Amino acid sequence: MFKEYQQLRIPGPTPIAPEVQRAMERTILGHRSGEFSKIFAETIKKAKRIFQTEQDVLIVASSGTGALEMAVANVVEPGDKVLVVVTGVFGGRFAKIAKAYHAEVLTADFEFGTAADPNQIREILKQHPDIKAVFATHCETSTGVVNPIQELAHIVKETNAVFVVDSVSALVGMDLKFDEWGVDIAVTASHKALGLPPGLALIAVSQKAWRVIDENQGTRFYFDLRSYRDNAAKDTTPFTGPVSLVFGLSKSLDLIEEEGLEQGFKRHFLLRNMVRAAVTALGLELFVKNDRDASCTVTAIKGNDQLDPEKLRKVLREDYKIVAAGGQQHLKGQIFRIGHMGYTHPMDILTTISGLELALKQVGYPVELGAGVKAAQEVWANEKNLG
Amino acid sequence: MFKEYQQLRIPGPTPIAPEVQRAMERTILGHRSGEFSKIFAETIKKAKRIFQTEQDVLIVASSGTGALEMAVANVVEPGDKVLVVVTGVFGGRFAKIAKAYHAEVLTADFEFGTAADPNQIREILKQHPDIKAVFATHCETSTGVVNPIQELAHIVKETNAVFVVDSVSALVGMDLKFDEWGVDIAVTASHKALGLPPGLALIAVSQKAWRVIDENQGTRFYFDLRSYRDNAAKDTTPFTGPVSLVFGLSKSLDLIEEEGLEQGFKRHFLLRNMVRAAVTALGLELFVKNDRDASCTVTAIKGNDQLDPEKLRKVLREDYKIVAAGGQQHLKGQIFRIGHMGYTHPMDILTTISGLELALKQVGYPVELGAGVKAAQEVWANEKNLG
């Protein structure tokens, strides 16, 4: 009966709004048809608003990692010196991709669970004025850390380097003022806070970045941003575009517009605060201790001697129909993660917590049933001024 | 963003499983096509299993009330004496329909909120041996009462009367052994525990009933069961059948089979017990006091001087996305009702209760947040032997 019944509480893919699901079911169109071109052009116009930019936003058929590579491939030539801010697995992935493109990679490493320190980045940039690009992760999905992108952008802006931001699991869930902050490249993917299936990536590009990209002689073809820009000018894609995902994106952007970007940020902030309050009330330890460093889109929770996160996740999934994520790399078996982005209502968090409580009890962890739900309810009630 | 986001917790229509939704999206077929006839015949075969019968089960395009009328129209001729067991609005509806067919209608009325007393029915049948049919409601949707159908069937079986059961909001959620108990006509509708949109009704007919139906000279055309039986023998319907709903019914019956009827009854029993425990823990009063009389598919909860059910329902719906039902007729403004049938998981009840708690707080009712959730969790945990 309940084979497909589940709450998808991993940090992407995320639940899909019925309006978006139906939009994607629209009869497929040819990717070169005038009808699709019209939708494509309108969708790009709407997408600029979520990046808060007047500059170029391009659509590519790829996962989030493809979009990260797109950023690297267009900026980096072999031998270029770049700086990668590493606060977790996805910062590490930026470094890996840059190395695959034969860059000379400097990394600024921060302990997993804490955000990057802008002062350290400023220092490194001073010591290495020849750094061509700085890569940073907005929300580090592997730990639930949010990095201070505005401050980092401010620092990099004063140099010749371009500032590249992986906002895959952050955009729309947390603020990113592309133009105002002076970000040069920002990427996101469809299956995170945009609430679409995976397969579509968005990339915003500044004028400062285009100057580097246009001069870049490095190898690239599918991910060559110049061909996406040149084709976007003709309302089309260089290669076959992800037609149905564009239908869905168009609708998803409408829903986001309808809620309002600011209201959406507030909602994600509330979801985070509800999860953090509940988890704390249940006597569990948050992986990101400092509220300031805690992402509004994903929360990591520590296991301990009495709590095996992998056992807990299995019970959560099988008995309580809640799909949480585990830890990655050295955090595997150490933490579990709850995604709360995109088409996620505060009610969903109450459901998640009520299931988490029962799963904790089931794996033998001492828990007071209802205590986590109550804490989350109180956060919401306070926000609503219910007293 | 969340325009369509809701938990439909009224006693029908009910949530629809994604598998069923997709099944209904299958390309439409002609209702006289061989392809549809094959699906239709297989679906009827599967439908017999939910009535626990080897006798006839027929499909008609109508709402539940249409199916009630079908039962009346085929059994009652003008002037016939019938007995209607009335425990609420839907028992009353049976009486109304019988009157519309010019029957001489006796009613056995029981206080709303309590089940029918079989002894009284036995007495009336003794006093009126010329009663041609007894009409009873299995689950009285307006109050959440379940009537003792097995005992009533046993009593009516000893007479010449046919026993007609409205199992619209009960079948699949609670046991009905059509053959073993000796029910003569039982009807249900698609939008209750079967988890389909409204528009399809099912009617089971015994040999004893057919003898009455075949001799009945009363007026009827669309609802003439003889034409449904004769056409079912040729794997079709007399008039245009509800093709897409049959696709959905076929899948819904597969899901029910997969869970197992008995397991489904246990699940509905659990859902009821969770709701009743939670409501009591929150200091609210159940409309059906006796557990024995309480339906496993819908629960009615009383308002009071401090609690206006209509205000509560508005807040529940608007702020917490939970759609509950109000009271009907003289119970309007006195109670609210929570449906828990069909594609409803225990997790859904935890969600409902967590939202109910916040809504109670919001309308100013004194409530301890988390207390209802905890009570419902404990019922479930006990059932799972979590200690």
mmCIF file of N, CA, C and O in Angstrom, chain B residues 104-138:
data_model
loop_
_atom_site.group_PDB
_atom_site.id
_atom_site.type_symbol
_atom_site.label_atom_id
_atom_site.label_comp_id
_atom_site.label_asym_id
_atom_site.label_seq_id
_atom_site.Cartn_x
_atom_site.Cartn_y
_atom_site.Cartn_z
ATOM 1 N N GLU B 104 -43.605 2.643 2.802
ATOM 2 C CA GLU B 104 -44.061 2.938 4.155
ATOM 3 C C GLU B 104 -42.835 2.745 5.043
ATOM 4 O O GLU B 104 -42.365 1.611 5.227
ATOM 5 N N VAL B 105 -42.315 3.849 5.522
ATOM 6 C CA VAL B 105 -41.001 3.791 6.181
ATOM 7 C C VAL B 105 -41.118 3.804 7.699
ATOM 8 O O VAL B 105 -41.642 4.748 8.278
ATOM 9 N N LEU B 106 -40.679 2.716 8.338
ATOM 10 C CA LEU B 106 -40.496 2.714 9.792
ATOM 11 C C LEU B 106 -39.035 3.039 10.064
ATOM 12 O O LEU B 106 -38.155 2.590 9.327
ATOM 13 N N THR B 107 -38.797 3.840 11.086
ATOM 14 C CA THR B 107 -37.396 4.084 11.430
ATOM 15 C C THR B 107 -37.126 3.635 12.860
ATOM 16 O O THR B 107 -37.988 3.727 13.721
ATOM 17 N N ALA B 108 -35.944 3.108 13.052
ATOM 18 C CA ALA B 108 -35.451 2.817 14.403
ATOM 19 C C ALA B 108 -34.390 3.860 14.672
ATOM 20 O O ALA B 108 -33.311 3.819 14.076
ATOM 21 N N ASP B 109 -34.742 4.825 15.526
ATOM 22 C CA ASP B 109 -33.838 5.969 15.722
ATOM 23 C C ASP B 109 -33.011 5.802 16.975
ATOM 24 O O ASP B 109 -33.541 5.491 18.040
ATOM 25 N N PHE B 110 -31.739 6.044 16.831
ATOM 26 C CA PHE B 110 -30.836 5.976 17.981
ATOM 27 C C PHE B 110 -30.161 7.330 18.148
ATOM 28 O O PHE B 110 -29.940 8.042 17.160
ATOM 29 N N GLU B 111 -29.875 7.637 19.367
ATOM 30 C CA GLU B 111 -29.246 8.920 19.655
ATOM 31 C C GLU B 111 -27.948 9.047 18.842
ATOM 32 O O GLU B 111 -27.148 8.116 18.805
ATOM 33 N N PHE B 112 -27.779 10.214 18.225
ATOM 34 C CA PHE B 112 -26.560 10.449 17.451
ATOM 35 C C PHE B 112 -25.344 10.256 18.370
ATOM 36 O O PHE B 112 -25.288 10.834 19.465
ATOM 37 N N GLY B 113 -24.421 9.440 17.958
ATOM 38 C CA GLY B 113 -23.233 9.201 18.770
ATOM 39 C C GLY B 113 -23.228 7.812 19.395
ATOM 40 O O GLY B 113 -22.221 7.386 19.946
ATOM 41 N N THR B 114 -24.361 7.119 19.293
ATOM 42 C CA THR B 114 -24.385 5.740 19.772
ATOM 43 C C THR B 114 -24.823 4.820 18.636
ATOM 44 O O THR B 114 -25.512 5.232 17.711
ATOM 45 N N ALA B 115 -24.415 3.572 18.742
ATOM 46 C CA ALA B 115 -24.721 2.610 17.687
ATOM 47 C C ALA B 115 -26.118 2.037 17.888
ATOM 48 O O ALA B 115 -26.710 2.148 18.962
ATOM 49 N N ALA B 116 -26.631 1.409 16.837
ATOM 50 C CA ALA B 116 -27.946 0.780 16.895
ATOM 51 C C ALA B 116 -27.925 -0.403 17.864
ATOM 52 O O ALA B 116 -26.925 -1.107 17.971
ATOM 53 N N ASP B 117 -29.027 -0.590 18.532
ATOM 54 C CA ASP B 117 -29.167 -1.725 19.451
ATOM 55 C C ASP B 117 -29.869 -2.861 18.702
ATOM 56 O O ASP B 117 -31.055 -2.749 18.354
ATOM 57 N N PRO B 118 -29.197 -3.963 18.467
ATOM 58 C CA PRO B 118 -29.792 -5.066 17.686
ATOM 59 C C PRO B 118 -31.092 -5.586 18.290
ATOM 60 O O PRO B 118 -31.994 -5.997 17.549
ATOM 61 N N ASN B 119 -31.209 -5.535 19.614
ATOM 62 C CA ASN B 119 -32.428 -6.053 20.237
ATOM 63 C C ASN B 119 -33.661 -5.284 19.803
ATOM 64 O O ASN B 119 -34.734 -5.860 19.605
ATOM 65 N N GLN B 120 -33.522 -3.976 19.681
ATOM 66 C CA GLN B 120 -34.656 -3.163 19.236
ATOM 67 C C GLN B 120 -35.064 -3.528 17.819
ATOM 68 O O GLN B 120 -36.248 -3.552 17.486
ATOM 69 N N ILE B 121 -34.057 -3.803 16.988
ATOM 70 C CA ILE B 121 -34.351 -4.157 15.589
ATOM 71 C C ILE B 121 -35.091 -5.497 15.562
ATOM 72 O O ILE B 121 -36.083 -5.671 14.827
ATOM 73 N N ARG B 122 -34.641 -6.423 16.405
ATOM 74 C CA ARG B 122 -35.291 -7.737 16.485
ATOM 75 C C ARG B 122 -36.765 -7.573 16.870
ATOM 76 O O ARG B 122 -37.652 -8.179 16.261
ATOM 77 N N GLU B 123 -37.004 -6.691 17.845
ATOM 78 C CA GLU B 123 -38.373 -6.444 18.308
ATOM 79 C C GLU B 123 -39.260 -5.878 17.204
ATOM 80 O O GLU B 123 -40.383 -6.334 17.000
ATOM 81 N N ILE B 124 -38.737 -4.893 16.511
ATOM 82 C CA ILE B 124 -39.532 -4.254 15.446
ATOM 83 C C ILE B 124 -39.865 -5.268 14.350
ATOM 84 O O ILE B 124 -40.980 -5.316 13.838
ATOM 85 N N LEU B 125 -38.866 -6.097 14.020
ATOM 86 C CA LEU B 125 -39.097 -7.096 12.973
ATOM 87 C C LEU B 125 -40.143 -8.118 13.411
ATOM 88 O O LEU B 125 -40.936 -8.608 12.594
ATOM 89 N N LYS B 126 -40.162 -8.414 14.712
ATOM 90 C CA LYS B 126 -41.178 -9.335 15.246
ATOM 91 C C LYS B 126 -42.567 -8.713 15.146
ATOM 92 O O LYS B 126 -43.541 -9.377 14.769
ATOM 93 N N GLN B 127 -42.627 -7.414 15.501
ATOM 94 C CA GLN B 127 -43.915 -6.713 15.458
ATOM 95 C C GLN B 127 -44.415 -6.507 14.032
ATOM 96 O O GLN B 127 -45.610 -6.375 13.798
ATOM 97 N N HIS B 128 -43.465 -6.429 13.090
ATOM 98 C CA HIS B 128 -43.835 -6.145 11.691
ATOM 99 C C HIS B 128 -43.238 -7.216 10.780
ATOM 100 O O HIS B 128 -42.253 -6.971 10.087
ATOM 101 N N PRO B 129 -43.849 -8.391 10.782
ATOM 102 C CA PRO B 129 -43.281 -9.481 9.960
ATOM 103 C C PRO B 129 -43.379 -9.184 8.457
ATOM 104 O O PRO B 129 -42.754 -9.884 7.653
ATOM 105 N N ASP B 130 -44.140 -8.122 8.091
ATOM 106 C CA ASP B 130 -44.276 -7.778 6.665
ATOM 107 C C ASP B 130 -43.210 -6.786 6.187
ATOM 108 O O ASP B 130 -43.296 -6.288 5.063
ATOM 109 N N ILE B 131 -42.232 -6.522 7.024
ATOM 110 C CA ILE B 131 -41.144 -5.627 6.568
ATOM 111 C C ILE B 131 -40.388 -6.316 5.441
ATOM 112 O O ILE B 131 -39.945 -7.460 5.571
ATOM 113 N N LYS B 132 -40.260 -5.589 4.348
ATOM 114 C CA LYS B 132 -39.651 -6.182 3.152
ATOM 115 C C LYS B 132 -38.135 -6.020 3.127
ATOM 116 O O LYS B 132 -37.422 -6.820 2.525
ATOM 117 N N ALA B 133 -37.680 -4.939 3.738
ATOM 118 C CA ALA B 133 -36.240 -4.672 3.703
ATOM 119 C C ALA B 133 -35.822 -3.881 4.934
ATOM 120 O O ALA B 133 -36.593 -3.058 5.440
ATOM 121 N N VAL B 134 -34.608 -4.149 5.393
ATOM 122 C CA VAL B 134 -34.026 -3.378 6.493
ATOM 123 C C VAL B 134 -32.789 -2.669 5.951
ATOM 124 O O VAL B 134 -31.914 -3.302 5.339
ATOM 125 N N PHE B 135 -32.756 -1.365 6.160
ATOM 126 C CA PHE B 135 -31.645 -0.553 5.680
ATOM 127 C C PHE B 135 -30.808 -0.093 6.872
ATOM 128 O O PHE B 135 -31.363 0.438 7.841
ATOM 129 N N ALA B 136 -29.509 -0.292 6.797
ATOM 130 C CA ALA B 136 -28.644 0.147 7.902
ATOM 131 C C ALA B 136 -27.361 0.760 7.354
ATOM 132 O O ALA B 136 -26.914 0.440 6.250
ATOM 133 N N THR B 137 -26.799 1.647 8.152
ATOM 134 C CA THR B 137 -25.546 2.312 7.796
ATOM 135 C C THR B 137 -24.417 1.600 8.533
ATOM 136 O O THR B 137 -24.524 1.397 9.744
ATOM 137 N N HIS B 138 -23.373 1.248 7.815
ATOM 138 C CA HIS B 138 -22.244 0.566 8.453
ATOM 139 C C HIS B 138 -21.479 1.576 9.304
ATOM 140 O O HIS B 138 -21.536 1.536 10.522
#
